[in-house]
Short mmCIF file of C-alpha atoms and ligand atoms in Angstrom, two decimals:
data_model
loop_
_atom_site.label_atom_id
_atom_site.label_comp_id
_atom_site.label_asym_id
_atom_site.label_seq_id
_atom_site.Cartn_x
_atom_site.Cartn_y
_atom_site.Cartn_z
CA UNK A 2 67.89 3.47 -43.04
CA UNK A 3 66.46 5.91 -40.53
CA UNK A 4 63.06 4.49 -39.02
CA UNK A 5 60.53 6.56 -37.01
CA UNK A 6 60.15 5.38 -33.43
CA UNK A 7 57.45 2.64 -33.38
CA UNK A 8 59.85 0.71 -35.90
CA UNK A 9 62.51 0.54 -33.55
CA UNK A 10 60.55 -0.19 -30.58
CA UNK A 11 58.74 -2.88 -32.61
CA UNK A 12 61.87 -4.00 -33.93
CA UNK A 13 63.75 -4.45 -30.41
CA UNK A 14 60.41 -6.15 -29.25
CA UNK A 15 60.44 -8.98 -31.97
CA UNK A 16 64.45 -9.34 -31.30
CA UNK A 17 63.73 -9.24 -27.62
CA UNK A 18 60.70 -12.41 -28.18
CA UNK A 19 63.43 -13.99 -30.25
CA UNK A 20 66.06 -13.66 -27.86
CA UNK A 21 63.83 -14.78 -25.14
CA UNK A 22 62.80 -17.74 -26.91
CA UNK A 23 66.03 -18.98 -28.30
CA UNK A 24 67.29 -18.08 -24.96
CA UNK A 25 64.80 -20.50 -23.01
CA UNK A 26 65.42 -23.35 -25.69
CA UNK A 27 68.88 -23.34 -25.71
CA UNK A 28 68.98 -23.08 -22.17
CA UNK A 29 66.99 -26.05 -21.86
CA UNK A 30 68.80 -27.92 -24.39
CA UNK A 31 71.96 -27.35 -22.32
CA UNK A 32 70.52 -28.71 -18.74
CA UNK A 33 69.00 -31.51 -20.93
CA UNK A 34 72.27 -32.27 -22.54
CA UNK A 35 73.90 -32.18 -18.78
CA UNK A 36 71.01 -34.23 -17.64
CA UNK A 37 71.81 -36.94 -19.85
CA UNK A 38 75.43 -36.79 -19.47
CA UNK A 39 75.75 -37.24 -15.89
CA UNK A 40 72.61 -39.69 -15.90
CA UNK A 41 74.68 -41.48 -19.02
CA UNK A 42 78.29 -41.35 -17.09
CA UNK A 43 76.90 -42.24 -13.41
CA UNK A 44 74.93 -45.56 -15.22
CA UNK A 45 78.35 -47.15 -16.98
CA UNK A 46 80.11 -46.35 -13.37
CA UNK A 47 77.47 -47.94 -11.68
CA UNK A 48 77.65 -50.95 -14.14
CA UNK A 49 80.98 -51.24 -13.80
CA UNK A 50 80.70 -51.46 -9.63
CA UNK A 51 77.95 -53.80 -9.89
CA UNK A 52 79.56 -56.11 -12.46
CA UNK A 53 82.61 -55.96 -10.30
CA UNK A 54 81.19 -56.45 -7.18
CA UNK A 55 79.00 -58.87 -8.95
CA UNK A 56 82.17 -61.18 -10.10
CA UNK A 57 83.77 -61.01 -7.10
CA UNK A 58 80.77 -62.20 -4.74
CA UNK A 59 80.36 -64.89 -7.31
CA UNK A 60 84.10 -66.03 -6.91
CA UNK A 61 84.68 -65.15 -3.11
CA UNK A 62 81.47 -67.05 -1.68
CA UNK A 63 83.15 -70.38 -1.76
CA UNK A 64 85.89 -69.68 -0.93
CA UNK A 65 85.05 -68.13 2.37
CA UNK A 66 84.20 -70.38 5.76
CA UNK A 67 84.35 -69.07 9.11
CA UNK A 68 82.36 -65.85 9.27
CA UNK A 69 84.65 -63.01 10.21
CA UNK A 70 88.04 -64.46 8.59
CA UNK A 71 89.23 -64.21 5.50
CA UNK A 72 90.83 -67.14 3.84
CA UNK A 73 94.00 -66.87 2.14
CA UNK A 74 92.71 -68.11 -1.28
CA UNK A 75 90.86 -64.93 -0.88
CA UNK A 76 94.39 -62.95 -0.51
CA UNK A 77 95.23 -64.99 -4.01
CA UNK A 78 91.97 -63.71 -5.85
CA UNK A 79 92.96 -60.00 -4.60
CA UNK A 80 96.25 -59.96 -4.31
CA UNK A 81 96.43 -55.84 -2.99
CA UNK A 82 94.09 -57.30 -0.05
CA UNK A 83 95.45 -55.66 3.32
CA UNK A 84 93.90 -57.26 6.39
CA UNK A 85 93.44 -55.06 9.41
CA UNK A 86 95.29 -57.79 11.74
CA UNK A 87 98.04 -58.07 9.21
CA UNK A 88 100.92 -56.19 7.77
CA UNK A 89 99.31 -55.39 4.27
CA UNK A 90 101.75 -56.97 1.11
CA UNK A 91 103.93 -55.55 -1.04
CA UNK A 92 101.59 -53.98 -3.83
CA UNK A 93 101.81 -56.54 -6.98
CA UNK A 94 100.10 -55.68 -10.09
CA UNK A 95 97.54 -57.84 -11.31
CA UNK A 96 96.89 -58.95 -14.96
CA UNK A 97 93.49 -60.74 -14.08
CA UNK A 98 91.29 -58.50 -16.62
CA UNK A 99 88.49 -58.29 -14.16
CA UNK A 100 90.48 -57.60 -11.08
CA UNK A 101 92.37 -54.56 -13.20
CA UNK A 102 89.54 -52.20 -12.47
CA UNK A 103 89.87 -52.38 -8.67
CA UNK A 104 93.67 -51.02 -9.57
CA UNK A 105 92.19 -48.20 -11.31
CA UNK A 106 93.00 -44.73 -8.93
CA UNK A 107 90.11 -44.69 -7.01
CA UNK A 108 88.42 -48.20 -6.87
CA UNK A 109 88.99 -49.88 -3.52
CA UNK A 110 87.30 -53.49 -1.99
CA UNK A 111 86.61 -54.02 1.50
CA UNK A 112 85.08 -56.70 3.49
CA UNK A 113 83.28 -56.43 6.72
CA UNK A 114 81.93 -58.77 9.42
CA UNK A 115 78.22 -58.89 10.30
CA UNK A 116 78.61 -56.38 12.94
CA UNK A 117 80.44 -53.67 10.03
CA UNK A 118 83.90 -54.20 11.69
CA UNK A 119 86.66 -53.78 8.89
CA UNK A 120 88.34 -56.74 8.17
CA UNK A 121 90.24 -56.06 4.84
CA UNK A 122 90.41 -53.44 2.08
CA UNK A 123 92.26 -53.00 -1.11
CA UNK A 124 93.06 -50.13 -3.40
CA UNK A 125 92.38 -46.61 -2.36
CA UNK A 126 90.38 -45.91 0.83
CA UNK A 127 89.75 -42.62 2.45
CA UNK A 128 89.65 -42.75 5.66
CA UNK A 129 86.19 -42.00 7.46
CA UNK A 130 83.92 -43.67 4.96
CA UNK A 131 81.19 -44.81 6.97
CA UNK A 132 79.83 -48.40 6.65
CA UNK A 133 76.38 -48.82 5.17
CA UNK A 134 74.62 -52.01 5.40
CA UNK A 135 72.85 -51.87 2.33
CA UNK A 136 73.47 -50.62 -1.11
CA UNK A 137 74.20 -47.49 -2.07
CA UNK A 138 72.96 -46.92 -5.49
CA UNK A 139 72.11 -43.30 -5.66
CA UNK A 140 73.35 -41.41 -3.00
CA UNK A 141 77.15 -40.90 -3.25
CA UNK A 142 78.84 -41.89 0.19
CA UNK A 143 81.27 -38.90 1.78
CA UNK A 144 84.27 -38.97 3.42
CA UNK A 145 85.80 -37.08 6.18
CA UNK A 146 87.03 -34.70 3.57
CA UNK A 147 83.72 -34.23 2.22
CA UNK A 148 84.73 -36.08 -0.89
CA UNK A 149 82.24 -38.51 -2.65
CA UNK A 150 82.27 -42.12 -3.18
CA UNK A 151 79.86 -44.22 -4.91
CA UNK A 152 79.90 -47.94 -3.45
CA UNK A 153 77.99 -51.06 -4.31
CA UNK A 154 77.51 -53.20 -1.51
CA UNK A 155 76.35 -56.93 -1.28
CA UNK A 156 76.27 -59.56 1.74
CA UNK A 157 78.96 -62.23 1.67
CA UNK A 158 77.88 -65.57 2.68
CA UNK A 159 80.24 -68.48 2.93
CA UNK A 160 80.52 -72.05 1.21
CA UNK A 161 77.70 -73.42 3.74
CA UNK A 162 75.23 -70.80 2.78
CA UNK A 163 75.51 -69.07 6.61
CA UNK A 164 75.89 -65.48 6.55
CA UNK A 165 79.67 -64.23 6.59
CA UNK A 166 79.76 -60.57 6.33
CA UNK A 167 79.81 -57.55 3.61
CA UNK A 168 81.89 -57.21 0.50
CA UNK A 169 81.86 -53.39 -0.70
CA UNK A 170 83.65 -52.20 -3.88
CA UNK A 171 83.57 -48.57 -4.62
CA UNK A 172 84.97 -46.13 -6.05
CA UNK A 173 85.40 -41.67 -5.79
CA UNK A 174 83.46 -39.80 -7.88
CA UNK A 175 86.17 -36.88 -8.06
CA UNK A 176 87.13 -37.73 -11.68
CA UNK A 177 83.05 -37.60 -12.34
CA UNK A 178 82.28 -34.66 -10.34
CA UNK A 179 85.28 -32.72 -12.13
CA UNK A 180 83.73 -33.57 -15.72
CA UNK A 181 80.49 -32.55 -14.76
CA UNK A 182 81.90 -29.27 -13.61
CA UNK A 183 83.44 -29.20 -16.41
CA UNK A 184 80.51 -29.34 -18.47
CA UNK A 185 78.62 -26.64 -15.92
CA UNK A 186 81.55 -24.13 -16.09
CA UNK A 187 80.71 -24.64 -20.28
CA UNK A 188 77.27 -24.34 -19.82
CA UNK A 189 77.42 -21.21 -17.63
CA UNK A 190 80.18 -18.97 -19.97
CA UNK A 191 78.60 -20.82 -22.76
CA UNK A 192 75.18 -19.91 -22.36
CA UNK A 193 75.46 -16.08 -22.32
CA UNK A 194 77.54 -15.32 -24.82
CA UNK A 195 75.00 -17.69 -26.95
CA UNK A 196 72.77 -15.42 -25.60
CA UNK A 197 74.30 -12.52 -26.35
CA UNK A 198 75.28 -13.80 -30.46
CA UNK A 199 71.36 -14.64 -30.35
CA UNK A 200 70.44 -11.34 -29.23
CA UNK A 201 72.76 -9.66 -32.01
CA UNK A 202 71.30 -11.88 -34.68
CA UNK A 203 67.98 -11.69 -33.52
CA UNK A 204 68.26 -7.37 -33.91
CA UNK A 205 69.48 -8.24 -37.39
CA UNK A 206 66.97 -10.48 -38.53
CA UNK A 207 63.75 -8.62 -37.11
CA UNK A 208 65.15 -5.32 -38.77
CA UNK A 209 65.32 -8.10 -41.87
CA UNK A 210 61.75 -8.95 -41.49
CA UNK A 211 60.57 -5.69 -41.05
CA UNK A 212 62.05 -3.93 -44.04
CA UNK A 213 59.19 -5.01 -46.67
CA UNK A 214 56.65 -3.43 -43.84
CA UNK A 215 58.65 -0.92 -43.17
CA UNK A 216 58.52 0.02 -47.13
CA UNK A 217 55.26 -0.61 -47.42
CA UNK A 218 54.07 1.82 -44.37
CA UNK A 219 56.49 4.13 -46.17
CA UNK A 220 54.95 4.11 -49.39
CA UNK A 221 51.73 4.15 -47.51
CA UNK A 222 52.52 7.37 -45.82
CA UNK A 223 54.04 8.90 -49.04
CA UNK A 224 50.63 7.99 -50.60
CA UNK A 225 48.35 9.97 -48.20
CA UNK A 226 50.77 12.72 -48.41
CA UNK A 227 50.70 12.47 -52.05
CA UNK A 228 47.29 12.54 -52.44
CA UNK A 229 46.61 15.56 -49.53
CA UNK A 230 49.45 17.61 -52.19
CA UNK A 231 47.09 16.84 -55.38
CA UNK A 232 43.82 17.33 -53.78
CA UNK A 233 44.96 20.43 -52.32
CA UNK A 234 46.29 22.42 -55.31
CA UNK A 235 42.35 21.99 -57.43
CA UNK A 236 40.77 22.47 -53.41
CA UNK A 237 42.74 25.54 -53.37
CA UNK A 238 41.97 27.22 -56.42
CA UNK A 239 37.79 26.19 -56.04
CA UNK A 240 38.13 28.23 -53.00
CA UNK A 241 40.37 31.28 -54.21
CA UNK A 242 37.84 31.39 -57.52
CA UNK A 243 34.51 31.38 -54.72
CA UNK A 244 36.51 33.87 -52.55
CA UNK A 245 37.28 36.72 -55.34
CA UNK A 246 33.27 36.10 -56.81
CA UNK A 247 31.34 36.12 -53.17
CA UNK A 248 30.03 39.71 -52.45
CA UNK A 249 31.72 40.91 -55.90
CA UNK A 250 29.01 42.64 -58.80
CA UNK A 251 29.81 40.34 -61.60
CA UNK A 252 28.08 40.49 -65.18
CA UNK A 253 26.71 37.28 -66.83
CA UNK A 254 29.49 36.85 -69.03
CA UNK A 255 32.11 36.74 -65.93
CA UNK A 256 29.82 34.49 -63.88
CA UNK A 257 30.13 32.42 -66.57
CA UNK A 258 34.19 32.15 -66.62
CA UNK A 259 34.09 31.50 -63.15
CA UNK A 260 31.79 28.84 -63.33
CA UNK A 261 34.09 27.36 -66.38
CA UNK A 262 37.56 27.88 -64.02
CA UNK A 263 34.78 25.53 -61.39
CA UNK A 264 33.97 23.00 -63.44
CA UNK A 265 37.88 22.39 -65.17
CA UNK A 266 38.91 22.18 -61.30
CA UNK A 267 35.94 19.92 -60.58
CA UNK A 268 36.79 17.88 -63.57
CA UNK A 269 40.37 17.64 -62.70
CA UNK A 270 39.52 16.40 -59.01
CA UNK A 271 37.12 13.98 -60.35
CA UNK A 272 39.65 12.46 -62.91
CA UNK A 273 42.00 12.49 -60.04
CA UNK A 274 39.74 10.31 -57.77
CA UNK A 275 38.67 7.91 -60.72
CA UNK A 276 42.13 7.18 -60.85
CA UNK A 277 43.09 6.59 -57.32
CA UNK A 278 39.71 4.72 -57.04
CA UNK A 279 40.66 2.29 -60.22
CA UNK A 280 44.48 1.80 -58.86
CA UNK A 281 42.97 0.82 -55.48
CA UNK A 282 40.28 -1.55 -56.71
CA UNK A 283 43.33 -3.77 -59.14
CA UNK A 284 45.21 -3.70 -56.45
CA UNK A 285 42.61 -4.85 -54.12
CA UNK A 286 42.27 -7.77 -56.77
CA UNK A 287 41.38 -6.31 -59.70
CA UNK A 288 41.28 -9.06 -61.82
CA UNK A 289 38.39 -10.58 -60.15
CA UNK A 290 36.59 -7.48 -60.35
CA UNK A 291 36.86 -6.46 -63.48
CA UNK A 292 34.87 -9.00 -66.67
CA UNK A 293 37.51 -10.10 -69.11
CA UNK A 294 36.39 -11.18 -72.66
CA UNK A 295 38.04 -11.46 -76.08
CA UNK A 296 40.09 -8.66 -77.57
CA UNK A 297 41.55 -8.48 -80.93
CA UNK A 298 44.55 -6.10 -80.29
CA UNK A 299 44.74 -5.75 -84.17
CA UNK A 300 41.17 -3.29 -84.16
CA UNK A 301 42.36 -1.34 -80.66
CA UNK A 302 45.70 -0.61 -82.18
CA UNK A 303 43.98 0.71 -85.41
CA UNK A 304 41.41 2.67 -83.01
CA UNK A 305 43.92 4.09 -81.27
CA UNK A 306 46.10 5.29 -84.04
CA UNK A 307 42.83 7.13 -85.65
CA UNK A 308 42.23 8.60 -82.27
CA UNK A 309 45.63 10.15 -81.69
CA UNK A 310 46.31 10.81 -85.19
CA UNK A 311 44.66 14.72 -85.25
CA UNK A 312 46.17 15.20 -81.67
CA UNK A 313 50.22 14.32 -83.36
CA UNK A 314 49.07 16.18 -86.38
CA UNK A 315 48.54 19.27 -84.05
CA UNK A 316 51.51 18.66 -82.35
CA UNK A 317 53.68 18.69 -86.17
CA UNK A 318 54.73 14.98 -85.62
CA UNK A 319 54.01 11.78 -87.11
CA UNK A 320 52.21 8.64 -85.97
CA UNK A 321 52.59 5.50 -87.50
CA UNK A 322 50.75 2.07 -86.50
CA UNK A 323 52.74 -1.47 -87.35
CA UNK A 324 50.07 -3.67 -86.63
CA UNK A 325 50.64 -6.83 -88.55
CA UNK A 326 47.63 -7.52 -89.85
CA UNK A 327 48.49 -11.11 -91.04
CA UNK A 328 49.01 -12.00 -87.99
CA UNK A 329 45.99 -11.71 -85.63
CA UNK A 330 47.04 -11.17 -82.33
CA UNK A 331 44.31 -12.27 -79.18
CA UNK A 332 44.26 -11.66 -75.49
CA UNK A 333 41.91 -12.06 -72.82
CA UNK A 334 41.51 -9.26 -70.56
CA UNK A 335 39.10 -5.78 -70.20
CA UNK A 336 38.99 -3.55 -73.64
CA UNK A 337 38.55 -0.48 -72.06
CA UNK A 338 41.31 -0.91 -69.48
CA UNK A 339 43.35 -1.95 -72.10
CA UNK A 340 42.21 0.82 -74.28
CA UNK A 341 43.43 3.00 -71.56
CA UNK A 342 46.79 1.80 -71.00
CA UNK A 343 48.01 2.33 -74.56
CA UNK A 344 45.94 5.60 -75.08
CA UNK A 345 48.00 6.42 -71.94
CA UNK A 346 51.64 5.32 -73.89
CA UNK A 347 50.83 7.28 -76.63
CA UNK A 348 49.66 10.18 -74.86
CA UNK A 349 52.99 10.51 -72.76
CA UNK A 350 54.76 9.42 -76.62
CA UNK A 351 53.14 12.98 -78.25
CA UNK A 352 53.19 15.30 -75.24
CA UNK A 353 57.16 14.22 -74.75
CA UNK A 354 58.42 14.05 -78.22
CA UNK A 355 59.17 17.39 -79.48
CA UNK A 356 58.11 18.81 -83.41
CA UNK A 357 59.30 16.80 -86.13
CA UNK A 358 59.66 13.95 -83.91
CA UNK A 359 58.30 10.51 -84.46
CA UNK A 360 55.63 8.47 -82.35
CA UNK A 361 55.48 4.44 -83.23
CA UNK A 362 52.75 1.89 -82.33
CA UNK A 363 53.54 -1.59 -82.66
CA UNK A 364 51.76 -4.72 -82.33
CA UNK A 365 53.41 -8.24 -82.71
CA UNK A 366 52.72 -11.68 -82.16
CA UNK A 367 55.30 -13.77 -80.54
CA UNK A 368 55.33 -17.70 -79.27
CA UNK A 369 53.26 -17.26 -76.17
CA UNK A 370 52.80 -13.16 -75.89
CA UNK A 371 51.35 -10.64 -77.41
CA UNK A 372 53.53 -7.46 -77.53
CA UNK A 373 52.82 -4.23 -78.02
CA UNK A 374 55.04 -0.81 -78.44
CA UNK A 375 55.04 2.92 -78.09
CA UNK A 376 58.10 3.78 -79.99
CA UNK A 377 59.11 7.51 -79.32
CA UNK A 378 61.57 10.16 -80.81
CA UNK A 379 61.07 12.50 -78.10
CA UNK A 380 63.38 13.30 -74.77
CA UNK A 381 63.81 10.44 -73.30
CA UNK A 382 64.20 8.89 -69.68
CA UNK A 383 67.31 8.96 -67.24
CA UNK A 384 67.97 5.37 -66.58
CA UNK A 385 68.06 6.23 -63.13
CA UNK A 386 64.48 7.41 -63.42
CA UNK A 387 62.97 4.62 -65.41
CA UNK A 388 61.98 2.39 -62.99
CA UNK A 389 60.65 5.03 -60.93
CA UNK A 390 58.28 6.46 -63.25
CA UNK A 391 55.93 3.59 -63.04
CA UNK A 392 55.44 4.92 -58.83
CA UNK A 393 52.17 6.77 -58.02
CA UNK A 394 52.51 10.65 -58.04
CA UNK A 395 55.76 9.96 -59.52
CA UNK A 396 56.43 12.57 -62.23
CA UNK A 397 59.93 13.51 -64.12
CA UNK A 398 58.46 17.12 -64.96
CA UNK A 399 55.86 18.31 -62.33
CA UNK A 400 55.34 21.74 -64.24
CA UNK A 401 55.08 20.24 -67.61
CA UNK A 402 52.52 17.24 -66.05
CA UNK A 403 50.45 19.66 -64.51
CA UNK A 404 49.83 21.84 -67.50
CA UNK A 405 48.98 18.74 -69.53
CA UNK A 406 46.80 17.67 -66.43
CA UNK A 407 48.31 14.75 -65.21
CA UNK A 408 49.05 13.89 -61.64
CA UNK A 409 51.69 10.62 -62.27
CA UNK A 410 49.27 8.21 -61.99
CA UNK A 411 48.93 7.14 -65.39
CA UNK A 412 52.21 4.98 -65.48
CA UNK A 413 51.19 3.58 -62.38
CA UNK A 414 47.60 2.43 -63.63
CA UNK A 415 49.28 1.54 -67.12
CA UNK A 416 51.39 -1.20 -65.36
CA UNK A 417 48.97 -2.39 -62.77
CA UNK A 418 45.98 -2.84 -65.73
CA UNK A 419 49.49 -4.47 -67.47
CA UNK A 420 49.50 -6.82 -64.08
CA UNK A 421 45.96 -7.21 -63.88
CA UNK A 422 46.47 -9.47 -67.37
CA UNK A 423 49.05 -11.10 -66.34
CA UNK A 424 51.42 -8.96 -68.37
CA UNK A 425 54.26 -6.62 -68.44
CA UNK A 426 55.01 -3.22 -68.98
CA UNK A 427 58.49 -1.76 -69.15
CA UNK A 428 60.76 1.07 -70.57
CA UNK A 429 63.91 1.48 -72.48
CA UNK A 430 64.99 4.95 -73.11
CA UNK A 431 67.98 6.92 -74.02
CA UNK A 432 68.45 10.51 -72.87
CA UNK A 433 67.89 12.41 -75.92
CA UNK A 434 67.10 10.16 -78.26
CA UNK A 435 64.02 8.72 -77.27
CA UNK A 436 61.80 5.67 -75.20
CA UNK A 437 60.38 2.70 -76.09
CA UNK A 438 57.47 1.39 -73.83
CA UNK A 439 57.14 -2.49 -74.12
CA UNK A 440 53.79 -4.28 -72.93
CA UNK A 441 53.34 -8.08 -73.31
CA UNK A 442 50.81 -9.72 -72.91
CA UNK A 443 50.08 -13.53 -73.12
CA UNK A 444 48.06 -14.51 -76.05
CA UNK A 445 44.87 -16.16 -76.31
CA UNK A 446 45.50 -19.07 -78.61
CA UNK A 447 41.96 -19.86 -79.50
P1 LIG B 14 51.51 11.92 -66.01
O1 LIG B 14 50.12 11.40 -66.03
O2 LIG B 14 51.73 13.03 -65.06
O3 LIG B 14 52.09 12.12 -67.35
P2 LIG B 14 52.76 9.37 -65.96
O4 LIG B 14 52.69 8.40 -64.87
O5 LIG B 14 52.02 9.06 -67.22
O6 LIG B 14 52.35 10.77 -65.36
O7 LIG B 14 54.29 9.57 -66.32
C1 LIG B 14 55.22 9.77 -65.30
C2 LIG B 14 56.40 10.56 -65.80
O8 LIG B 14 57.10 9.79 -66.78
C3 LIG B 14 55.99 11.82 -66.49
O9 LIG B 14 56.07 12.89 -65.58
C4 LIG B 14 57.01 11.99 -67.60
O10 LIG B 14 58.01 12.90 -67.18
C5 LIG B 14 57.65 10.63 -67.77
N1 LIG B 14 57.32 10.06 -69.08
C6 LIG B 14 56.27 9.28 -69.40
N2 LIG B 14 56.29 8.90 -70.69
C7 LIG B 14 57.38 9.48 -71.23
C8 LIG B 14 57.98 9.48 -72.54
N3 LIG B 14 57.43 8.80 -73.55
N4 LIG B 14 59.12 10.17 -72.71
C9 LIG B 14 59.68 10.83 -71.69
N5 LIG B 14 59.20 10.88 -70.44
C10 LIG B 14 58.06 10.21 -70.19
#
């Protein structure tokens, strides 16, 4: 559908606020999705160091006597251990469960006196670690290499309680820096093409939610224009008819035509604003505004068929009224707008049913609804045109409505007074053959 400008730029603006929103959440939800994925992954590695490191201080401590030497029941509890002063063993693998981990690529153990010389290590040690004294929980250790290490330290003391030295068991974090990568490089191609599927559906879904105002500004602005083409063509001919009389010698009897071509303009711009006055009132509400009481259908179907009956006599066809009068059918709602809406029916029934035709009004009762009929033999309605004769100004014949006076409102008001009950009002026609005009109505069952 083409769209005027401010529609577009509106549009892109409520795609772009989308966009940008679901943009920022999303985003968020990544770094807090990394957040707890690293914080998650560095806690279990820290667990494990600690538990480790934990076990072995536990099992080492009494074992160990004179500070600065290791004793060789310590060699037996880590079999990999490879003392500085000695030629380190043959590597052995080890089926203690515990002492698996520190076999794992990347653990190592080492042991240092109180004055951080190395005495032993096991497993795999950069070179260039530094010692630390203390723990380091939370800030990764580095290497020569610039590689990181995360190490839990604890001081070693022997079997007499004296201090002995430091037992450190670590381990590199390149496994956990690579997965965290990992998970940025996802986030960071990830997150833009997101951003770009959000932006796409976010066009789509604003030009979704601005269709029904989109259609309503539209019918809006064919309103106005409507109503500027219906006032104009009365407007026009009030000023043409003043124009030719101003200045001009005119007899009594020609003042008076002019003043009767006046007043049938007047009259028709009069009727005209009634009706845009009454359409605009129901649909600012109209039910509220308008006092509903009692009607017996039965009577305004009967008045109705007296009132139209010299007006189808005139025009050589026949009326007949089926109102079954057995059957009394009650609604609540406004006489006279009801009154109108039929009279309306029938109206359209005569002045679009040619001679010799037939014109049918018919009231029934059914379970819940009252329904009424405006049967016609006349020239029916294109199906592709039914629907849109109920629109305002709409009108299948504009010559033919105009020199019968009407404008194509009185469909419109017809189904909104229809609405303003609660009702329906609807068509069924066949080119040719004729229409039948169907208004239900729920009944009043007291
Ligand atoms: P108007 O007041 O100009 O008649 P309406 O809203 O009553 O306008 O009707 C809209 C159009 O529907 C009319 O222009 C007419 O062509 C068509 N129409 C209405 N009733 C009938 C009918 N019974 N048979 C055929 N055409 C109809």
């Amino acid at each position: 559908m083409k769209r005027n400008r401010l529609f577009n730029h509106s549009r892109g603006r409520l795609a772009a606020y989308y966009a940008g929103v679901m943009g920022l959440i999303l985003a968020l939800c990544g770094l807090a999705v990394y957040e707890m994925t690293a914080h998650d992954h560095w806690r279990s590695l820290d667990q494990e160091l600690t538990s480790l490191a934990g076990t072995l201080h536990d099992v080492l401590e009494p074992l160990l006597s004179e500070p600065g030497t290791l004793a060789p029941e310590v060699g037996a509890v880590i079999p990999n251990l490879c003392q500085e002063t000695q030629p380190c063993p043959a590597v052995k693998s080890v089926h203690t469960h515990l002492l698996n981990a520190s076999q794992q690529p990347g653990y190592y153990i080492r042991f240092f006196d109180l004055e951080g010389n190395l005495l032993a290590k096991a497993g795999e040690t950069a070179p260039g670690l530094p010692f630390e004294r203390l723990s380091t929980r939370y800030q990764p250790l580095r290497d020569r290499a610039g590689n990181r290490y995360h190490q839990v330290s604890l001081p070693l003391k022997n079997r007499w309680g004296q201090p002995w030295g430091y037992l450190k068991v670590g381990r590199s974090l390149t496994e956990y820096d690579g997965h965290l990568q990992a998970i940025q490089l996802f986030l960071a191609l990830g997150l833009p093409i997101t951003l770009v599927l959000v932006g796409i559906a976010s066009w789509t879904l604003a030009g979704v939610a601005m269709e029904p105002v989109y259609r309503s500004y539209e019918q809006l602005r064919q309103f106005s224009a409507d109503v500027a083409h219906e006032l104009r063509t009365p407007i026009s001919a009030l000023q043409a008819t003043v124009e030719t009389t101003l200045g001009a010698d005119h007899s009594l009897a020609e003042a008076d035509g002019t003043l009767e071509i006046i007043q049938r303009q007047n009259r028709r711009l009069i009727h005209l604003i009634q009706d845009l006055l009454l359409l605009s009132r129901m649909e600012l509400g109209g039910s509220a505004l308008t006092p509903r009481t009692l009607c017996y259908l039965n009577d305004l179907v009967n008045d109705l068929a007296e009132e139209f009956a010299s007006l189808a006599l005139a025009a050589g066809l026949t009326l007949q009224g089926e109102s079954a009068a057995s059957e009394p059918v009650w609604v609540l709602g406004n006489e006279d707008h009801l009154y109108r809406l039929v009279g309306n029916l029938l109206s359209n029934a005569l002045q679009h049913t040619p001679r010799g035709g037939t014109v049918t009004l018919r009231l029934k009762r059914g379970k819940q609804q009252a329904i009424l009929q405006v049967e016609d033999t006349g020239i029916g309605i294109d199906p592709s045109e039914q629907e849109r004769i109920f629109e305002r100004f709409y009108r299948l014949d504009s010559a033919r409505s105009r020199r019968t006076g009407g404008a194509g409102l009185g469909l419109a008001i017809a189904r909104a007074i229809a609405q303003e009950h609660d009702g329906s009002l609807g068509v069924k026609s066949q080119p040719g053959r004729g229409s039948v005009f169907t208004l239900t109505l729920p009944l009043c069952q007291s």
